[in-house]
Tab-separated table of C-alpha atoms in Angstrom:
chain	number	residue	atom	x	y	z
A	17	MET	CA	33.608	-73.475	251.522
A	18	ILE	CA	35.173	-76.839	252.475
A	19	ALA	CA	37.288	-76.706	249.314
A	20	LYS	CA	38.550	-73.238	250.272
A	21	LEU	CA	39.406	-74.353	253.800
A	22	LYS	CA	41.267	-77.386	252.450
A	23	LYS	CA	43.239	-75.160	250.079
A	24	ILE	CA	44.178	-72.837	252.950
A	25	PHE	CA	45.258	-75.758	255.150
A	26	ILE	CA	47.424	-77.247	252.390
A	27	PHE	CA	48.962	-73.816	251.747
A	28	ILE	CA	49.975	-73.418	255.408
A	29	LEU	CA	51.495	-76.924	255.530
A	30	GLU	CA	53.468	-76.304	252.324
A	31	PHE	CA	54.691	-72.955	253.598
A	32	ILE	CA	56.023	-74.569	256.799
A	33	ARG	CA	57.541	-77.543	254.984
A	34	ASN	CA	59.325	-75.424	252.377
A	35	ASN	CA	60.589	-72.636	254.608
A	36	VAL	CA	61.172	-73.834	258.165
A	37	CYS	CA	64.391	-75.802	258.381
A	38	TYR	CA	67.930	-75.569	259.707
A	39	TYR	CA	69.635	-72.406	258.505
A	40	LYS	CA	73.343	-71.846	258.080
A	41	ASN	CA	74.730	-68.388	257.306
A	42	VAL	CA	76.879	-68.335	254.159
A	43	SER	CA	78.890	-65.677	252.344
A	44	GLU	CA	77.496	-63.446	249.641
A	45	GLN	CA	79.477	-65.312	246.979
A	46	ASP	CA	78.285	-68.715	248.203
A	47	ALA	CA	74.703	-67.445	248.121
A	48	LEU	CA	75.178	-66.199	244.552
A	49	ASN	CA	76.776	-69.485	243.515
A	50	LEU	CA	73.789	-71.407	244.830
A	51	LEU	CA	71.307	-69.136	243.042
A	52	GLN	CA	73.253	-69.435	239.806
A	53	PHE	CA	73.049	-73.192	240.097
A	54	TYR	CA	69.281	-72.880	239.801
A	55	CYS	CA	69.270	-70.002	237.332
A	56	PRO	CA	72.635	-69.414	235.603
A	57	SER	CA	71.416	-66.302	233.808
A	58	LEU	CA	73.116	-63.721	236.007
A	59	VAL	CA	74.169	-61.274	233.320
A	60	ASN	CA	75.533	-58.198	235.116
A	61	SER	CA	73.772	-55.955	232.618
A	62	THR	CA	74.311	-52.394	233.758
A	63	CYS	CA	71.775	-49.581	233.505
A	64	MET	CA	74.568	-47.046	232.995
A	65	CYS	CA	74.894	-45.661	229.467
A	66	SER	CA	75.140	-42.482	227.439
A	67	ASN	CA	72.134	-41.247	225.418
A	68	GLU	CA	72.040	-38.238	223.113
A	69	ILE	CA	69.295	-35.666	223.759
A	70	VAL	CA	68.091	-32.765	221.608
A	71	HIS	CA	64.874	-30.771	222.005
A	72	VAL	CA	63.017	-30.910	218.696
A	73	TYR	CA	59.656	-32.277	219.864
A	74	ASP	CA	57.646	-31.872	223.027
A	75	LEU	CA	57.199	-35.620	223.541
A	76	GLN	CA	58.877	-38.760	222.259
A	77	ILE	CA	56.782	-41.922	222.542
A	78	ILE	CA	58.695	-45.210	222.541
A	79	VAL	CA	56.773	-48.379	221.660
A	80	PRO	CA	58.681	-51.695	221.708
A	81	ALA	CA	56.881	-54.224	219.498
A	82	TYR	CA	57.403	-57.965	219.550
A	83	LYS	CA	54.925	-60.566	218.307
A	84	VAL	CA	51.890	-58.302	218.743
A	85	GLU	CA	50.082	-58.627	215.417
A	86	LYS	CA	46.753	-58.796	217.301
A	87	TYR	CA	47.268	-55.524	219.165
A	88	ILE	CA	49.811	-53.220	217.541
A	89	LYS	CA	47.341	-51.403	215.270
A	90	GLU	CA	45.056	-50.540	218.199
A	91	CYS	CA	48.062	-49.284	220.132
A	92	ILE	CA	49.449	-47.041	217.387
A	93	ASP	CA	46.041	-45.708	216.374
A	94	SER	CA	45.317	-44.719	219.972
A	95	ILE	CA	48.458	-42.551	219.783
A	96	LEU	CA	47.987	-41.082	216.324
A	97	ASN	CA	44.316	-40.287	216.977
A	98	GLN	CA	45.202	-38.011	219.898
A	99	LYS	CA	44.094	-34.450	219.185
A	100	SER	CA	47.056	-32.637	220.684
A	101	ARG	CA	48.582	-29.188	220.310
A	102	TYR	CA	51.982	-30.588	221.251
A	103	SER	CA	54.578	-31.933	218.825
A	104	VAL	CA	55.044	-35.685	219.162
A	105	LEU	CA	57.551	-38.152	217.724
A	106	LEU	CA	56.450	-41.782	217.748
A	107	VAL	CA	59.274	-44.330	217.627
A	108	VAL	CA	58.198	-47.960	217.189
A	109	ILE	CA	60.911	-50.590	217.577
A	110	ASN	CA	60.145	-53.864	215.849
A	111	ASP	CA	62.166	-56.198	218.054
A	112	GLY	CA	62.648	-59.038	215.574
A	113	SER	CA	58.982	-60.044	215.500
A	114	PRO	CA	58.470	-63.429	213.793
A	115	ASP	CA	54.766	-62.813	213.084
A	116	LYS	CA	52.987	-60.170	210.981
A	117	THR	CA	53.840	-57.271	213.279
A	118	ARG	CA	56.296	-55.808	210.755
A	119	ASP	CA	53.756	-56.064	207.921
A	120	ILE	CA	51.258	-54.059	209.969
A	121	LEU	CA	53.888	-51.445	210.805
A	122	ARG	CA	54.420	-50.814	207.080
A	123	GLN	CA	51.000	-49.154	207.029
A	124	TYR	CA	52.507	-46.294	209.045
A	125	LYS	CA	55.790	-45.816	207.178
A	126	ASN	CA	54.577	-42.640	205.444
A	127	CYS	CA	52.985	-41.103	208.531
A	128	LYS	CA	54.548	-37.829	209.565
A	129	HIS	CA	56.568	-37.958	212.791
A	130	VAL	CA	56.463	-41.771	212.946
A	131	ARG	CA	59.664	-43.810	212.822
A	132	ILE	CA	59.792	-47.569	212.501
A	133	VAL	CA	63.065	-49.145	213.625
A	134	ASP	CA	63.893	-52.797	212.925
A	135	GLN	CA	66.372	-54.759	215.011
A	136	GLU	CA	67.200	-58.317	215.987
A	137	ASN	CA	65.412	-59.471	219.100
A	138	ARG	CA	66.887	-57.940	222.266
A	139	GLY	CA	63.867	-58.119	224.533
A	140	LEU	CA	61.744	-55.330	226.017
A	141	SER	CA	64.710	-53.553	227.625
A	142	GLY	CA	66.790	-53.703	224.455
A	143	ALA	CA	63.933	-52.280	222.397
A	144	ARG	CA	63.323	-49.444	224.855
A	145	ASN	CA	67.046	-48.686	224.919
A	146	THR	CA	67.076	-48.347	221.136
A	147	GLY	CA	64.361	-45.727	221.473
A	148	LEU	CA	66.332	-43.932	224.180
A	149	LYS	CA	69.654	-43.904	222.348
A	150	PHE	CA	68.713	-40.709	220.528
A	151	ILE	CA	66.005	-38.689	222.273
A	152	GLU	CA	64.600	-35.792	220.275
A	153	ALA	CA	62.110	-34.365	222.757
A	154	ARG	CA	61.850	-32.561	226.074
A	155	TYR	CA	59.826	-35.410	227.528
A	156	VAL	CA	59.688	-39.132	226.858
A	157	THR	CA	57.154	-41.870	227.581
A	158	PHE	CA	56.873	-45.627	227.055
A	159	ILE	CA	53.817	-47.474	225.800
A	160	ASP	CA	53.606	-51.253	225.696
A	161	SER	CA	52.513	-52.465	222.284
A	162	ASP	CA	49.400	-54.271	223.520
A	163	ASP	CA	48.181	-51.230	225.496
A	164	MET	CA	46.475	-47.983	224.484
A	165	LEU	CA	46.297	-44.324	225.383
A	166	MET	CA	43.056	-42.778	226.581
A	167	SER	CA	41.725	-39.843	224.599
A	168	GLY	CA	43.411	-36.606	225.660
A	169	ALA	CA	46.275	-38.376	227.438
A	170	ILE	CA	49.083	-36.469	225.710
A	171	ASP	CA	47.600	-33.051	226.432
A	172	SER	CA	46.913	-34.015	230.061
A	173	TRP	CA	50.535	-35.067	230.519
A	174	MET	CA	52.147	-32.185	228.673
A	175	GLU	CA	50.008	-29.369	230.079
A	176	ALA	CA	50.942	-30.472	233.594
A	177	ALA	CA	54.581	-30.999	232.632
A	178	TYR	CA	55.078	-27.518	231.205
A	179	ALA	CA	52.880	-25.688	233.706
A	180	ASN	CA	54.845	-27.116	236.627
A	181	ASP	CA	58.271	-27.620	235.032
A	182	ALA	CA	57.861	-31.212	236.209
A	183	ASP	CA	60.347	-34.052	236.029
A	184	ILE	CA	57.638	-36.725	236.004
A	185	VAL	CA	53.902	-36.483	235.337
A	186	GLU	CA	51.830	-39.581	236.022
A	187	GLY	CA	48.137	-40.277	235.485
A	188	GLY	CA	45.869	-43.156	236.384
A	189	TYR	CA	45.090	-46.254	234.345
A	190	VAL	CA	42.490	-48.938	233.771
A	191	THR	CA	43.087	-52.649	233.259
A	192	PHE	CA	41.237	-54.643	230.632
A	193	ASN	CA	41.471	-57.892	228.700
A	194	ASP	CA	40.260	-59.223	225.368
A	195	THR	CA	36.774	-60.027	226.650
A	196	THR	CA	36.118	-57.346	229.277
A	197	HIS	CA	35.977	-53.614	228.596
A	198	VAL	CA	37.345	-52.455	231.970
A	199	ILE	CA	38.271	-54.648	234.928
A	200	ARG	CA	39.615	-52.129	237.397
A	201	SER	CA	40.843	-48.551	237.555
A	202	TYR	CA	43.789	-47.072	239.459
A	203	SER	CA	43.868	-43.330	239.988
A	204	HIS	CA	45.596	-40.571	241.921
A	205	GLU	CA	44.459	-37.497	243.757
A	206	SER	CA	45.946	-34.370	242.184
A	207	LEU	CA	49.295	-33.612	243.771
A	208	ILE	CA	52.524	-31.723	243.120
A	209	THR	CA	55.359	-33.089	245.230
A	210	ASN	CA	59.087	-33.674	245.521
A	211	LYS	CA	58.370	-37.156	246.900
A	212	TRP	CA	57.949	-40.378	244.967
A	213	GLU	CA	58.045	-43.336	247.380
A	214	GLY	CA	54.554	-44.731	247.844
A	215	LEU	CA	53.161	-42.242	245.315
A	216	LEU	CA	54.392	-43.087	241.814
A	217	PHE	CA	53.463	-46.417	240.239
A	218	GLY	CA	56.447	-48.653	239.549
A	219	TYR	CA	55.668	-49.178	235.876
A	220	SER	CA	57.461	-47.292	233.102
A	221	TRP	CA	54.220	-46.578	231.242
A	222	GLY	CA	51.439	-44.186	232.252
A	223	LYS	CA	53.744	-41.218	232.761
A	224	VAL	CA	56.041	-38.783	230.978
A	225	TYR	CA	59.616	-38.181	232.103
A	226	ARG	CA	61.850	-35.190	231.547
A	227	SER	CA	64.183	-36.628	228.926
A	228	GLU	CA	67.333	-35.604	230.841
A	229	LEU	CA	66.480	-38.242	233.448
A	230	PHE	CA	67.586	-40.815	230.865
A	231	LYS	CA	70.752	-39.051	229.738
A	232	SER	CA	72.935	-41.639	231.512
A	233	ILE	CA	70.371	-44.362	232.212
A	234	CYS	CA	69.047	-47.300	230.228
A	235	PHE	CA	67.089	-50.449	231.054
A	236	PRO	CA	69.246	-53.428	232.123
A	237	GLU	CA	68.980	-56.006	229.355
A	238	LYS	CA	68.282	-59.743	229.598
A	239	TYR	CA	66.723	-59.370	233.032
A	240	TRP	CA	63.087	-59.734	233.915
A	241	PHE	CA	61.573	-56.920	236.027
A	242	GLU	CA	63.444	-54.175	234.179
A	243	ASP	CA	61.049	-51.548	235.522
A	244	THR	CA	62.837	-51.861	238.875
A	245	ILE	CA	65.104	-49.045	237.680
A	246	ASN	CA	62.236	-46.580	238.084
A	247	ALA	CA	61.995	-46.567	241.876
A	248	MET	CA	65.642	-47.422	242.481
A	249	ILE	CA	67.314	-44.929	240.126
A	250	VAL	CA	65.030	-42.771	237.960
A	251	TYR	CA	62.528	-41.562	240.570
A	252	PRO	CA	65.218	-40.562	243.101
A	253	LEU	CA	66.674	-38.244	240.435
A	254	SER	CA	63.380	-36.365	240.063
A	255	LYS	CA	62.848	-33.112	241.943
A	256	LYS	CA	59.226	-32.303	241.090
A	257	ASN	CA	56.520	-34.859	240.337
A	258	VAL	CA	52.913	-34.263	239.336
A	259	LEU	CA	50.130	-36.763	239.958
A	260	LEU	CA	47.014	-36.359	237.815
A	261	ASP	CA	43.507	-37.355	238.836
A	262	LYS	CA	42.813	-38.328	235.212
A	263	ILE	CA	42.894	-41.798	233.645
A	264	VAL	CA	45.375	-41.630	230.765
A	265	TYR	CA	46.314	-45.245	230.011
A	266	ARG	CA	44.663	-48.570	229.170
A	267	TYR	CA	46.698	-51.561	230.355
A	268	ARG	CA	45.913	-54.945	228.813
A	269	LEU	CA	46.081	-57.929	231.159
A	270	ASN	CA	48.151	-60.336	229.103
A	271	SER	CA	48.042	-64.035	229.997
A	272	GLN	CA	51.415	-64.444	228.277
A	273	GLY	CA	53.159	-61.630	230.177
A	274	ILE	CA	55.904	-62.051	232.767
A	275	THR	CA	53.539	-61.476	235.682
A	276	ALA	CA	51.372	-64.380	234.573
A	277	THR	CA	54.100	-66.774	233.400
A	278	SER	CA	56.891	-66.204	235.928
A	279	VAL	CA	55.405	-68.248	238.793
A	280	ALA	CA	57.636	-71.243	239.634
A	281	ASN	CA	60.059	-70.330	236.817
A	282	ALA	CA	63.695	-70.181	237.976
A	283	LYS	CA	64.176	-67.058	235.840
A	284	ILE	CA	62.196	-65.287	238.574
A	285	LEU	CA	65.502	-65.083	240.472
A	286	ASP	CA	66.186	-62.076	238.257
A	287	THR	CA	64.252	-60.088	240.854
A	288	ILE	CA	67.137	-60.373	243.366
A	289	TYR	CA	69.828	-60.196	240.678
A	290	ILE	CA	68.479	-56.930	239.295
A	291	THR	CA	68.059	-55.470	242.790
A	292	LYS	CA	71.745	-56.115	243.450
A	293	GLN	CA	72.843	-54.823	240.040
A	294	ILE	CA	70.912	-51.548	240.288
A	295	LEU	CA	72.230	-50.806	243.782
A	296	GLN	CA	75.751	-51.307	242.433
A	297	ASP	CA	75.017	-49.046	239.446
A	298	LYS	CA	73.552	-46.416	241.729
A	299	GLU	CA	76.734	-46.366	243.776
A	300	ASN	CA	78.865	-46.143	240.626
A	301	MET	CA	76.757	-43.204	239.432
A	302	ASN	CA	77.317	-41.413	242.772
A	303	ILE	CA	73.583	-41.135	243.447
A	304	PRO	CA	73.194	-40.568	247.204
A	305	VAL	CA	71.015	-42.960	249.206
A	306	THR	CA	68.046	-41.376	250.984
A	307	GLN	CA	65.390	-42.467	253.454
A	308	GLU	CA	62.952	-42.854	250.557
A	309	ASP	CA	65.400	-45.236	248.888
A	310	TYR	CA	65.620	-47.286	252.056
A	311	GLU	CA	61.864	-47.477	252.549
A	312	PHE	CA	61.483	-48.668	248.968
A	313	PHE	CA	64.267	-51.221	249.409
A	314	LEU	CA	62.317	-52.865	252.245
A	315	LYS	CA	59.278	-53.010	249.971
A	316	GLN	CA	61.453	-54.557	247.287
A	317	VAL	CA	62.606	-57.225	249.758
A	318	ILE	CA	58.956	-58.178	250.263
A	319	VAL	CA	58.301	-58.204	246.516
A	320	ASN	CA	61.407	-60.329	245.920
A	321	TYR	CA	60.269	-62.871	248.504
A	322	SER	CA	56.710	-63.028	247.141
A	323	ARG	CA	58.086	-63.831	243.700
A	324	ILE	CA	60.860	-66.224	244.679
A	325	SER	CA	58.783	-68.138	247.227
A	326	THR	CA	56.740	-69.523	244.326
A	327	LEU	CA	59.745	-71.769	243.623
A	328	ARG	CA	59.054	-73.483	246.989
A	329	ASN	CA	62.720	-74.097	247.653
A	330	SER	CA	64.086	-73.464	251.134
A	331	LEU	CA	67.734	-73.382	250.000
A	332	ILE	CA	66.904	-70.628	247.521
A	333	ASN	CA	65.034	-68.680	250.196
A	334	GLN	CA	68.056	-68.943	252.485
A	335	ALA	CA	70.464	-67.817	249.762
A	336	VAL	CA	68.249	-64.845	248.913
A	337	PHE	CA	68.087	-63.968	252.611
A	338	CYS	CA	71.897	-64.045	252.902
A	339	LEU	CA	72.287	-61.851	249.837
A	340	THR	CA	69.643	-59.411	251.089
A	341	CYS	CA	71.436	-59.114	254.447
A	342	GLU	CA	74.638	-58.216	252.620
A	343	LEU	CA	72.836	-55.585	250.544
A	344	ILE	CA	71.204	-53.856	253.505
A	345	GLN	CA	74.457	-53.839	255.487
A	346	TYR	CA	76.506	-52.451	252.610
A	347	TYR	CA	74.142	-49.896	251.056
A	348	PHE	CA	71.814	-48.895	253.911
A	349	LYS	CA	73.813	-49.274	257.111
A	350	GLY	CA	72.461	-46.934	259.789
A	351	PHE	CA	69.051	-46.398	258.191
A	352	LEU	CA	65.910	-47.219	260.184
A	353	THR	CA	62.410	-47.510	258.796
A	354	ASN	CA	59.606	-45.088	259.574
A	355	ARG	CA	56.995	-47.827	259.122
A	356	SER	CA	56.074	-50.054	262.040
A	357	SER	CA	54.690	-52.670	259.629
A	358	VAL	CA	58.195	-53.646	258.426
A	359	ARG	CA	60.274	-53.169	261.578
A	360	LYS	CA	60.381	-56.908	262.274
A	361	LEU	CA	61.639	-57.490	258.754
A	362	GLU	CA	64.265	-54.773	259.188
A	363	LEU	CA	65.413	-56.256	262.491
A	364	SER	CA	65.715	-59.746	261.023
A	365	LEU	CA	67.947	-58.448	258.199
A	366	TYR	CA	70.238	-56.413	260.443
A	367	ASN	CA	70.530	-59.311	262.926
A	368	ARG	CA	70.834	-61.930	260.169
A	369	SER	CA	67.944	-63.855	261.712
A	370	PHE	CA	66.512	-66.176	259.082
A	371	ARG	CA	63.891	-67.344	261.565
A	372	GLY	CA	62.758	-63.751	262.132
A	373	TYR	CA	62.726	-63.182	258.377
A	374	MET	CA	60.541	-66.229	257.747
A	375	ASN	CA	58.297	-65.418	260.706
A	376	PHE	CA	57.623	-62.014	259.173
A	377	PHE	CA	56.365	-63.563	255.950
A	378	TYR	CA	54.564	-66.356	257.775
A	379	LEU	CA	52.578	-63.781	259.769
A	380	LYS	CA	51.758	-61.905	256.567
A	381	LYS	CA	50.357	-65.142	255.144
A	382	VAL	CA	48.417	-65.812	258.333
A	383	MET	CA	46.840	-62.362	258.162
A	384	SER	CA	45.959	-62.980	254.525
A	385	VAL	CA	44.318	-66.305	255.475
A	386	ARG	CA	42.493	-64.564	258.319
A	387	ARG	CA	40.981	-62.095	255.866
A	388	ILE	CA	39.812	-65.011	253.742
A	389	PHE	CA	38.152	-66.610	256.774
A	390	ILE	CA	36.377	-63.355	257.573
A	391	LYS	CA	34.938	-63.273	254.060
A	392	LEU	CA	33.703	-66.902	254.260
């Protein structure tokens, strides 16, 4: 218990030391210049593109594969072993794997309705985009190459998709690792809705999309956090979404994934870069901004801070704050949140109050510490 209390005390001191200091408002360009000093990987990779779509299959499954010799067979077999009455095209993109991934994929070269595509390494987004370039199905889904489908997943998705003429159908999932069968499950209550904010998971996997949603959209390449396009562009284009109360997906907790390895890595600044880029793309695509978009943006501000604060750099926090103020003023001017829990954050951004901004996150940390004390 003493060790826990000491850890909490040190955390509070570090939070104050790294975030409470003199603040000077700077321009958007100055803020970007400072961030690029720490992470010069701002790539301006757009999510606007042109994909060809024909309806030959019911579902196209896109599996990007890179350096997954331990897992790729389990992944593909979980797809091919589905007993489904729907026609499925499986497209596996070998993204320049340096290990034995390609050798394993050769086992499937003669399988009907399976395509193996080889390319030089372009990252997860680049591999997914290759699979999207020519879509041959009414619906499309993404499966990470170290994950698996649950039995009956395809039929659960597609029955709901066709019965409801849905744009997106999403089921629940379980998390697991190499030593534990199931760690935790995440599920929905059955629902048919035209809403998405606070309902759909942010991940690209675990759901099927009407393929037309990706007619002019791709994943921004060379960024981390590419799934940000879901809530900021793809979901707002959907008109009818179906939530299933069934578990359809098995998600492997990977100690080498971005979530686990991004802490204190300057590349984590991609979270604010990609937020800015997608808002710009959305404007260029003439997608109107709605209240749902605004509510999600405030959530994204919190997510961006939680990631970037691991760098423990007050100058970076200030630059991110300046850039966020510019984004809310330009893209969401006049919007007001419906949630009392983020009104102080909203007010700090509109008033350009860095102190109010930091106080909001400080109080969130205090409440988190309070919950820890209660459990002690």
